mmCIF file of C-alpha atoms and ligand atoms in Angstrom:
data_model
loop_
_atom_site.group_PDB
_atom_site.id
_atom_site.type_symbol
_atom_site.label_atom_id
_atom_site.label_comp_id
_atom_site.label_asym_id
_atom_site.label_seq_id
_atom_site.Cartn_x
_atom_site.Cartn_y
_atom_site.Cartn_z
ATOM 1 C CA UNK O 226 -19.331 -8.313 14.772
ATOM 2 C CA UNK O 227 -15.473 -8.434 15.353
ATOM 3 C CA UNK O 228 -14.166 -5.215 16.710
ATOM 4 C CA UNK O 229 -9.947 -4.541 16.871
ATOM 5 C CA UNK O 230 -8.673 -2.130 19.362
ATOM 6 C CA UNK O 231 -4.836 -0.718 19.075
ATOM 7 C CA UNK O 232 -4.273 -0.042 22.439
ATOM 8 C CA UNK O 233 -0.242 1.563 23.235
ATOM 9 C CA UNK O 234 1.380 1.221 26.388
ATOM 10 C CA UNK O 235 2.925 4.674 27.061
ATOM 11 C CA UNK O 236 5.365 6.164 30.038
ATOM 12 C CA UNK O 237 3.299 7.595 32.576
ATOM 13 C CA UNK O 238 4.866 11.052 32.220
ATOM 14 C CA UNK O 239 4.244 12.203 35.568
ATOM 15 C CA UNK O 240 7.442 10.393 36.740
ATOM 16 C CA UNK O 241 9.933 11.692 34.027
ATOM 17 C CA UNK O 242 11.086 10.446 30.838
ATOM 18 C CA UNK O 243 14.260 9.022 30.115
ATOM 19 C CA UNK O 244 15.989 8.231 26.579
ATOM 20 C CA UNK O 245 18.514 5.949 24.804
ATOM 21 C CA UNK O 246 21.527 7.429 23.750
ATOM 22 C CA UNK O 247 19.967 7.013 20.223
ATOM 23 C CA UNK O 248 17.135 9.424 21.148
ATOM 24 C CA UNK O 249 14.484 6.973 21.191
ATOM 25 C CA UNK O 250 12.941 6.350 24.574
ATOM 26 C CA UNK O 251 13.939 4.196 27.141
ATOM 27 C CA UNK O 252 10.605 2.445 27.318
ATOM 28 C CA UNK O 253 12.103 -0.610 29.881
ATOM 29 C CA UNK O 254 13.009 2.066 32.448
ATOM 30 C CA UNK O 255 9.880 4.028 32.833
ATOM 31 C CA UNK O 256 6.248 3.632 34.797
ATOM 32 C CA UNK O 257 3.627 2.970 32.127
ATOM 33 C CA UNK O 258 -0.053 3.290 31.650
ATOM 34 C CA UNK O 259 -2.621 2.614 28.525
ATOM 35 C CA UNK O 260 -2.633 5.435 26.389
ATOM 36 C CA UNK O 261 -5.914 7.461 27.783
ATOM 37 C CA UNK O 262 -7.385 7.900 24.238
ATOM 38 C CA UNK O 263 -6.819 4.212 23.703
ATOM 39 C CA UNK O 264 -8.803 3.185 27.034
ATOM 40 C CA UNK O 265 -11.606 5.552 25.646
ATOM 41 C CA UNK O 266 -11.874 3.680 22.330
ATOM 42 C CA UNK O 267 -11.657 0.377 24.264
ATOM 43 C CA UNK O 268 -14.497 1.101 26.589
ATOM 44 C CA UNK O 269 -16.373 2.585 23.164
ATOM 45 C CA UNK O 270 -15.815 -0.899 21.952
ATOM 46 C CA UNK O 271 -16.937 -2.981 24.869
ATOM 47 C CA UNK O 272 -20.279 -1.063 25.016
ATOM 48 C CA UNK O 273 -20.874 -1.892 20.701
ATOM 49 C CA UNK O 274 -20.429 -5.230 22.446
ATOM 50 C CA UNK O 275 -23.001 -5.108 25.561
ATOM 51 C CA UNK O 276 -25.655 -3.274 23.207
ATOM 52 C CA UNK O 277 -25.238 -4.762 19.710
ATOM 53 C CA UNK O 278 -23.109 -7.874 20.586
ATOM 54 C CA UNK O 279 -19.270 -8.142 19.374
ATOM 55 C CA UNK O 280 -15.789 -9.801 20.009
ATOM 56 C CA UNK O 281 -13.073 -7.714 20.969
ATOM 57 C CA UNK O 282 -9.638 -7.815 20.667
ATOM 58 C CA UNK O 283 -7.090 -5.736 21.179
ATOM 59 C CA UNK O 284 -3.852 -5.566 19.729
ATOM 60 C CA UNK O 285 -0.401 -3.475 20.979
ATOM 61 C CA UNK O 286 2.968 -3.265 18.972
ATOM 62 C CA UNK O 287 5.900 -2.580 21.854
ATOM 63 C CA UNK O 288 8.423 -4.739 24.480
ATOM 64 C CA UNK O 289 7.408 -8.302 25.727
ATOM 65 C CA UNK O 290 6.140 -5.883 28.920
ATOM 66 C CA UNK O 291 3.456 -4.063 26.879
ATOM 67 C CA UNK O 292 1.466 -7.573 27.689
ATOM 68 C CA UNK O 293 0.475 -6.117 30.583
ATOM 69 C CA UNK O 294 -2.213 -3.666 29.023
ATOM 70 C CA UNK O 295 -3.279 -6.190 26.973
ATOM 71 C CA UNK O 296 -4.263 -8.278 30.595
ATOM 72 C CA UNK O 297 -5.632 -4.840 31.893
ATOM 73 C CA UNK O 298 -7.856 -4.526 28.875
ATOM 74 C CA UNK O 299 -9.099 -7.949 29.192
ATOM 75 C CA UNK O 300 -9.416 -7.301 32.803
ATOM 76 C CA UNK O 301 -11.686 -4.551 31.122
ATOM 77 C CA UNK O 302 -13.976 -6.864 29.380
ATOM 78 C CA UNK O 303 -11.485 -7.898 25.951
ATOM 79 C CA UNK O 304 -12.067 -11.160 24.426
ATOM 80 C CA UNK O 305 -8.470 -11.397 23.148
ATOM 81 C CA UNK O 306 -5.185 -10.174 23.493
ATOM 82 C CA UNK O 307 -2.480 -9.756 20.541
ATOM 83 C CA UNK O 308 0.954 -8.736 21.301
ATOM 84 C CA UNK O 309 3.424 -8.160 18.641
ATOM 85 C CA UNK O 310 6.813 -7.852 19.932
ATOM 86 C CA UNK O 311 10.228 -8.607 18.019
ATOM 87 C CA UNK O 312 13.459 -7.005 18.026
ATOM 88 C CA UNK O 313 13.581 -5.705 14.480
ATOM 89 C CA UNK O 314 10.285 -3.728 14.918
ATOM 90 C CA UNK O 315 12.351 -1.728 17.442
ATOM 91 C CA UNK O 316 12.493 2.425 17.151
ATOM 92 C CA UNK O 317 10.261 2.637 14.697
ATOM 93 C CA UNK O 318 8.497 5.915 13.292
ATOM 94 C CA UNK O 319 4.765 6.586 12.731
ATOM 95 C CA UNK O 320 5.610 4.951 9.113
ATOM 96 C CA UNK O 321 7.275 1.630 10.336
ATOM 97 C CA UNK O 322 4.266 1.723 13.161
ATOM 98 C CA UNK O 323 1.659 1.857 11.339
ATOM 99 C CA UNK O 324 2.939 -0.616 8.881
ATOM 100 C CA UNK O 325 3.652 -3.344 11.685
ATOM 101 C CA UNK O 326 0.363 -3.043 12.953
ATOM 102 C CA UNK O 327 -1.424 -3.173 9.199
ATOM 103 C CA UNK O 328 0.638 -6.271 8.780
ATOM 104 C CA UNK O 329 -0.478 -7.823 12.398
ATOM 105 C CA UNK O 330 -4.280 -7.117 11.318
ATOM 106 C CA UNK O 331 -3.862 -8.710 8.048
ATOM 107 C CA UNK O 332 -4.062 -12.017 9.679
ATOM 108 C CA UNK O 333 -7.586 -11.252 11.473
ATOM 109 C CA UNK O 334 -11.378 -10.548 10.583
ATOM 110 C CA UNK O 335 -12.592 -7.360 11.703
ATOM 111 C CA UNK O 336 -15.546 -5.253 10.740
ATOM 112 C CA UNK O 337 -14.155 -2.133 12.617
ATOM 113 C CA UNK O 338 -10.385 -1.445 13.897
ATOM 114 C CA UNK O 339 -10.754 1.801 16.755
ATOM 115 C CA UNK O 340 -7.303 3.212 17.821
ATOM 116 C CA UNK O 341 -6.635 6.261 19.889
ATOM 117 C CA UNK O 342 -6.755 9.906 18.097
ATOM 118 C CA UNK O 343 -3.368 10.175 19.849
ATOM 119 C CA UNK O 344 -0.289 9.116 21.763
ATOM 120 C CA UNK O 345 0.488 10.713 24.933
ATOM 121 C CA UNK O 346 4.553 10.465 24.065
ATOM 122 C CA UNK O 347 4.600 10.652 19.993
ATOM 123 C CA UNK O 348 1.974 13.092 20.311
ATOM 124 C CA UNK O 349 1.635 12.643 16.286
ATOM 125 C CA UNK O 350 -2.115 11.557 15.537
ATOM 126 C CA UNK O 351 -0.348 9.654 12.703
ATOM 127 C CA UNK O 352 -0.691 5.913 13.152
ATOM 128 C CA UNK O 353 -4.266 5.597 13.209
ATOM 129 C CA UNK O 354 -5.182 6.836 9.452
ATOM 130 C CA UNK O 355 -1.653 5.354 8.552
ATOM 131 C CA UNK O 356 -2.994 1.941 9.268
ATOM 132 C CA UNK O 357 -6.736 2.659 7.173
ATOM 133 C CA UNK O 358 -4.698 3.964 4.125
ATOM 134 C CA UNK O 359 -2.054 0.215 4.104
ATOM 135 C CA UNK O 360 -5.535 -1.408 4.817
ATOM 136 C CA UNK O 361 -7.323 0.334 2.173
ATOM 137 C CA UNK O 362 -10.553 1.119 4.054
ATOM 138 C CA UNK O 363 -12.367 4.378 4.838
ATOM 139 C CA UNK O 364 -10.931 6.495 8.598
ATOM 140 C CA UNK O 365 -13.129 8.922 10.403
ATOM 141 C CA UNK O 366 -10.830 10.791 13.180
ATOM 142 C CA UNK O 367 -11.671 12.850 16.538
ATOM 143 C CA UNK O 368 -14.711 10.512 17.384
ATOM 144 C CA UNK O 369 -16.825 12.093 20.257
ATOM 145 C CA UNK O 370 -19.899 9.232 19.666
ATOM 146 C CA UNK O 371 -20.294 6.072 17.936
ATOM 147 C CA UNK O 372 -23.069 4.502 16.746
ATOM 148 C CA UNK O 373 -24.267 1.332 14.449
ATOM 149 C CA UNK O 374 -26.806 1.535 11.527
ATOM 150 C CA UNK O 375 -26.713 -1.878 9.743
ATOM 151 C CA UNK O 376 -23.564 -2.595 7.899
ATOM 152 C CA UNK O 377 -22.498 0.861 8.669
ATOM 153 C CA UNK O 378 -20.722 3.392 11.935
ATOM 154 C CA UNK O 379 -22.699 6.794 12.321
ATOM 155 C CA UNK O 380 -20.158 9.043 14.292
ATOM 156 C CA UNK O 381 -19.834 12.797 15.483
ATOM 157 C CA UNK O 382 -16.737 13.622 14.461
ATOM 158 C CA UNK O 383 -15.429 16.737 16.839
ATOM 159 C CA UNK O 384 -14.217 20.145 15.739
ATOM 160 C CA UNK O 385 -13.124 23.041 17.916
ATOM 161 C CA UNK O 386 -16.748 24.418 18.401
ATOM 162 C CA UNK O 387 -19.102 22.146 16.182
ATOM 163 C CA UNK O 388 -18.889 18.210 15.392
ATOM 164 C CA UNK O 389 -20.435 17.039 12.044
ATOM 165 C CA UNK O 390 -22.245 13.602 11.470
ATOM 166 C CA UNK O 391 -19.998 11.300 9.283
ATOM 167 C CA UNK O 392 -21.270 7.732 8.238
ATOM 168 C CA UNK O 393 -19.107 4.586 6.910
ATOM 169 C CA UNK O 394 -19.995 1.299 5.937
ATOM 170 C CA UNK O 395 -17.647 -1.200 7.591
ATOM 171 C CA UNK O 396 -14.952 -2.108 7.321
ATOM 172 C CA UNK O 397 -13.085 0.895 8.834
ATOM 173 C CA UNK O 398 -11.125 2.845 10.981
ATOM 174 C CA UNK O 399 -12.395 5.354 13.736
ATOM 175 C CA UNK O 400 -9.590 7.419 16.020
ATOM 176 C CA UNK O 401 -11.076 7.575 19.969
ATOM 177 C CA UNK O 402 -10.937 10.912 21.676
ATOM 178 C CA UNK O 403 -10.767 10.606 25.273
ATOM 179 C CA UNK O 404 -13.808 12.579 26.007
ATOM 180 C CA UNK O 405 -16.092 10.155 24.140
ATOM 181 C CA UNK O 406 -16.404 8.301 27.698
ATOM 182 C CA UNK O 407 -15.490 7.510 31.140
ATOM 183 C CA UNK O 408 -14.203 3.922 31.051
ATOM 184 C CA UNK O 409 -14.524 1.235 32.871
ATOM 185 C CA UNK O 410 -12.926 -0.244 35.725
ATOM 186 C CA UNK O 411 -11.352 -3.430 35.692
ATOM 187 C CA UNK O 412 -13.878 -6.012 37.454
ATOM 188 C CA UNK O 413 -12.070 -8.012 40.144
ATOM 189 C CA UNK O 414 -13.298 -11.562 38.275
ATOM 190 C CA UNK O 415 -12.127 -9.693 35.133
ATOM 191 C CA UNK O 416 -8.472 -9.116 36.898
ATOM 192 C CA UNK O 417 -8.364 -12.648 38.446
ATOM 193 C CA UNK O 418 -8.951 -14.168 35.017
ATOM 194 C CA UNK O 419 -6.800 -11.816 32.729
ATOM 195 C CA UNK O 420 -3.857 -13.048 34.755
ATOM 196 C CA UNK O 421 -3.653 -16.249 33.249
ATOM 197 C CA UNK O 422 -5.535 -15.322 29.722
ATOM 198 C CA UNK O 423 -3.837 -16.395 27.016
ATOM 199 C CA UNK O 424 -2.109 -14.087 24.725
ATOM 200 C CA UNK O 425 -1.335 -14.496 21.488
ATOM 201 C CA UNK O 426 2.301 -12.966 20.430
ATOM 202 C CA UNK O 427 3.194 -12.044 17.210
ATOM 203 C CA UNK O 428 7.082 -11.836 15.577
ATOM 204 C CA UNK O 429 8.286 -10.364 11.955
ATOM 205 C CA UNK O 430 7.651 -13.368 10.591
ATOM 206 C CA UNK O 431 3.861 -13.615 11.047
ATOM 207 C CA UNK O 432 3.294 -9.423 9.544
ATOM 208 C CA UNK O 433 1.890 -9.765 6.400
ATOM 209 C CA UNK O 434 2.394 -8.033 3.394
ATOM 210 C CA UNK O 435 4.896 -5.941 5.241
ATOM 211 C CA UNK O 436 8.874 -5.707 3.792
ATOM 212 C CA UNK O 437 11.539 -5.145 6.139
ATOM 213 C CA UNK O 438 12.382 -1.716 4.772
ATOM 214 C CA UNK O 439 9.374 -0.347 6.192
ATOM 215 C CA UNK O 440 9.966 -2.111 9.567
ATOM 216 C CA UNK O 441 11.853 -0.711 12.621
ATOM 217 C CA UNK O 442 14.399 2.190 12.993
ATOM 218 C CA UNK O 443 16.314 0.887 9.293
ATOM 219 C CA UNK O 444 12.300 1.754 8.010
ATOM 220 C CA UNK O 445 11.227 4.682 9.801
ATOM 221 C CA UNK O 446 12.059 7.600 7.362
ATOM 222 C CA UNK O 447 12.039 9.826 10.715
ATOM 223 C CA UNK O 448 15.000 10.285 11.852
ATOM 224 C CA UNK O 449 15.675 11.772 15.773
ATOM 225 C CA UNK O 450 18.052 14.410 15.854
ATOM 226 C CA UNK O 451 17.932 14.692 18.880
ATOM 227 C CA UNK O 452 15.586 14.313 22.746
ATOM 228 C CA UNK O 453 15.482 15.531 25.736
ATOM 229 C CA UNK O 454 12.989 16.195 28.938
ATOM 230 C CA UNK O 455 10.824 19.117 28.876
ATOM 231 C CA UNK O 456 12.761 21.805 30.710
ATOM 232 C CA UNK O 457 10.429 22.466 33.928
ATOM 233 C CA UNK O 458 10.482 25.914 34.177
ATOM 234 C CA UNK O 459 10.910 27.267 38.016
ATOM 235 C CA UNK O 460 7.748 29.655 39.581
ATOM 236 C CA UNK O 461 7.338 32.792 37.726
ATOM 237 C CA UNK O 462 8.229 35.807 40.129
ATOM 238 C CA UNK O 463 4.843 37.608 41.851
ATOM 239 C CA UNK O 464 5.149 41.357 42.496
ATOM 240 C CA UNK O 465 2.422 43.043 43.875
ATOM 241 C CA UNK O 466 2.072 46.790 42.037
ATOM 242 C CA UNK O 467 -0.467 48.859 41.035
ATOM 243 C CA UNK O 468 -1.757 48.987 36.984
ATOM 244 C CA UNK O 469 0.520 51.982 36.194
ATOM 245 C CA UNK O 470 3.998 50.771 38.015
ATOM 246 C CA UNK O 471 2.401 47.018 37.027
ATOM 247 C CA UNK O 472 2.800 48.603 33.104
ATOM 248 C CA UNK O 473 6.702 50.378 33.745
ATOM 249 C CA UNK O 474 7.974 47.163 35.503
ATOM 250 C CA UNK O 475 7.153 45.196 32.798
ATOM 251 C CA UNK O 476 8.413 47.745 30.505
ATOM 252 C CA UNK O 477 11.693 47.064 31.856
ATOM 253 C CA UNK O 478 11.793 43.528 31.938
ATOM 254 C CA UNK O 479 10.655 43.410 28.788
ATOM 255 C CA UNK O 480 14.057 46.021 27.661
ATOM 256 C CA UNK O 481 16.194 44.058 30.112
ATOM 257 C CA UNK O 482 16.072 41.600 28.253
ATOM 258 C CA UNK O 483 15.723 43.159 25.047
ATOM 259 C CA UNK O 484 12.540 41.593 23.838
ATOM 260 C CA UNK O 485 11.298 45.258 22.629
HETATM 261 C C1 FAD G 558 8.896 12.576 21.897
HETATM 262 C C2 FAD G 558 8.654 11.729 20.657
HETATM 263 C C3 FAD G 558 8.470 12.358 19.430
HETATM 264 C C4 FAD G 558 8.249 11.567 18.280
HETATM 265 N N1 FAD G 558 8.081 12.203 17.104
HETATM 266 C C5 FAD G 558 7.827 11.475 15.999
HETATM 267 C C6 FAD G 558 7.610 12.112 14.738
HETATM 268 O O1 FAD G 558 7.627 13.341 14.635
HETATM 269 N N2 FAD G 558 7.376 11.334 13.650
HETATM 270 C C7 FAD G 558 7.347 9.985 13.735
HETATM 271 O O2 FAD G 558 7.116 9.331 12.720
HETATM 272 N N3 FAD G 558 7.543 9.342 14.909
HETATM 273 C C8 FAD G 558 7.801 10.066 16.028
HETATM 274 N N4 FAD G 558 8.000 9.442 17.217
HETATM 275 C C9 FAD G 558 7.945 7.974 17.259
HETATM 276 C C10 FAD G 558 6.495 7.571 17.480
HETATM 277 O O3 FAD G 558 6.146 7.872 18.780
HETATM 278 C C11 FAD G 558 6.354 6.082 17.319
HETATM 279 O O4 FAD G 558 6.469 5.777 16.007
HETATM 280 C C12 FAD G 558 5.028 5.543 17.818
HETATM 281 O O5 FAD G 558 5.042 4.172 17.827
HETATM 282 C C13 FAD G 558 3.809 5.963 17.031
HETATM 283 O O6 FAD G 558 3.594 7.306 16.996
HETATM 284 P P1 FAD G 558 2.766 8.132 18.101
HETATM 285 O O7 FAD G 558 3.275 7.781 19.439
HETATM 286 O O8 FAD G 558 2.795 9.542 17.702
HETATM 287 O O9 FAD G 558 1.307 7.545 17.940
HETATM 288 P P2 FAD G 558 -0.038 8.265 17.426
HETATM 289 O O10 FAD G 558 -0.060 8.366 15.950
HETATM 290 O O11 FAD G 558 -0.276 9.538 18.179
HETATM 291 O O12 FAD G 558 -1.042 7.101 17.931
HETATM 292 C C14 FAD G 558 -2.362 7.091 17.501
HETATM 293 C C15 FAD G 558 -2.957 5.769 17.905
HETATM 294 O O13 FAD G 558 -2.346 4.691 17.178
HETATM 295 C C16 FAD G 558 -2.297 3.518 17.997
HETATM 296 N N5 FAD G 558 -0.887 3.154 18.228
HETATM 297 C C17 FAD G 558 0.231 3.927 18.126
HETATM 298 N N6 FAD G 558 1.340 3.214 18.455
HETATM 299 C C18 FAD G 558 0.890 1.961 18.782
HETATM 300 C C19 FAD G 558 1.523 0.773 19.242
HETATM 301 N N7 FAD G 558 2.846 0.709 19.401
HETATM 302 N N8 FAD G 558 0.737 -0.315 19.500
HETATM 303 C C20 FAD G 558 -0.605 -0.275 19.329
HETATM 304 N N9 FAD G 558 -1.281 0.832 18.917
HETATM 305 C C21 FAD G 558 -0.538 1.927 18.645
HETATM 306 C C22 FAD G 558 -2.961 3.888 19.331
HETATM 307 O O14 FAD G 558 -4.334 3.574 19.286
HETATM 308 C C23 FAD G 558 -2.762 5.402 19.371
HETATM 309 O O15 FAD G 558 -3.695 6.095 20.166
HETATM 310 C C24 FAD G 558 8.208 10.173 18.376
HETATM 311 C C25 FAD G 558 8.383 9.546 19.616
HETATM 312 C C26 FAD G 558 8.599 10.314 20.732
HETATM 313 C C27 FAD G 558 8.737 9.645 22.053
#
């Protein structure tokens, strides 16, 4: 069984974000980590493989840096790592994304492609059933367990209060939520050999079936208007009152500033 893993190296949010004057991030600057859905999907992948037997790869679309969680995923327990990395792929939307990527996994086999319900910094939940619908093959989203029956994934696909059964004969697509496991850790012998593992890189030249108005920033149909940091809003003020001078001060906070 061949399993493919989109895996996205994200800024680690905790120490700030910072932008391009274009709006897009400024990926080069900031700390990263693997995107926490995506290290739930790979660890959902690498236990398919201990129980039923698989090879994994995993695959990431970003700068020449994103390499390095391709080595921490192999560190993980990947087979094989595929970066693709070019220039002209550069700002792209969920759109140009999703087609890189469906271009990338043209070139391999697969009987099931797992990617992340979301990304910590687009936040969109877009590119995974993007990539099924270029691929043409069935997507089942918010996976909370994963299972094989033959030729065919059984998963519990979550909703707010309830999860229903859904079953797909492969090949296709299933978004990761975070909560469907604790990963992993990397094993030191798995670290020591990652280091040096081989990974395959990918240009613009070796998408297929992609055209180059669907790749990049010239492709993405989303255009940024315009980004900025999350204003962190200071400590809210304490007062201690009782419930009926609790009820007239906010009264006339709420006046002050002419909210009612
Ligand atoms: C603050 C912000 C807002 C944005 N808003 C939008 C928007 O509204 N519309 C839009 O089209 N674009 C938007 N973008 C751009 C968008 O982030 C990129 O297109 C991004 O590559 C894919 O979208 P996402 O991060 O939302 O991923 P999601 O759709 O949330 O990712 C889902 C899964 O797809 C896989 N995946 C996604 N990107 C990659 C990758 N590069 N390599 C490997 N696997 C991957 C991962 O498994 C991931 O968990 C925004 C970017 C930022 C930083």
């Amino acid at each position: 069984m061949k399993i493919v893993v989109c895996v996205k190296q994200v800024p680690d949010t905790k120490g700030g974000v910072q932008f391009n004057p274009d709006g897009t991030l400024n990926r080069a600057a900031m700390l990263t980590i693997m995107n926490p859905d995506d290290k739930a999907g790979l660890e959902a992948a690498l236990r398919l493989k201990d129980e039923y037997g698989a090879e994994v790869t995993v695959l990431t679309m970003g700068l020449p840096k994103a390499a390095d969680v391709l080595r921490e995923a192999m560190a993980m327990g990947a087979d094989h790592g595929i970066l693709v990395t070019d220039r002209v792929l550069g700002g792209a939307d969920t759109w140009a994304t999703s087609q890189t990527i469906a271009g990338a996994l043209r070139n391999i086999d697969y009987d099931l492609i797992i990617t992340g319900r979301q990304a910590i910094d687009g936040d969109t939940a877009q590119v995974g059933p993007q990539i099924s619908e270029h691929l043409g093959i069935p997507v089942i989203s918010y996976a909370q367990a994963i299972k094989l029956e033959g030729d065919s994934v059984v998963v519990e696909r979550q909703y707010d209060d309830r999860y229903h059964v859904v079953k797909a004969k492969m090949p296709c697509l299933i978004t990761a939520l975070a909560e469907l496991n604790e990963p992993r850790y990397m094993t030191p012998g798995g670290i020591f050999d990652a280091v040096d593992a081989e990974i395959t890189t990918w240009g613009r030249a070796d998408l297929k079936d992609v055209e180059d108005c669907n790749l990049g920033l010239k492709g993405s149909p989303t255009k940024i208007a315009r980004a900025s940091d999350k204003v962190r809003k200071g400590a809210g003020q304490k007062v201690a009152l009782d419930a009926e001078e609790a009820a007239q001060y906010i009264t006339d906070k709420l006046l002050e500033k002419h909210i009612i």
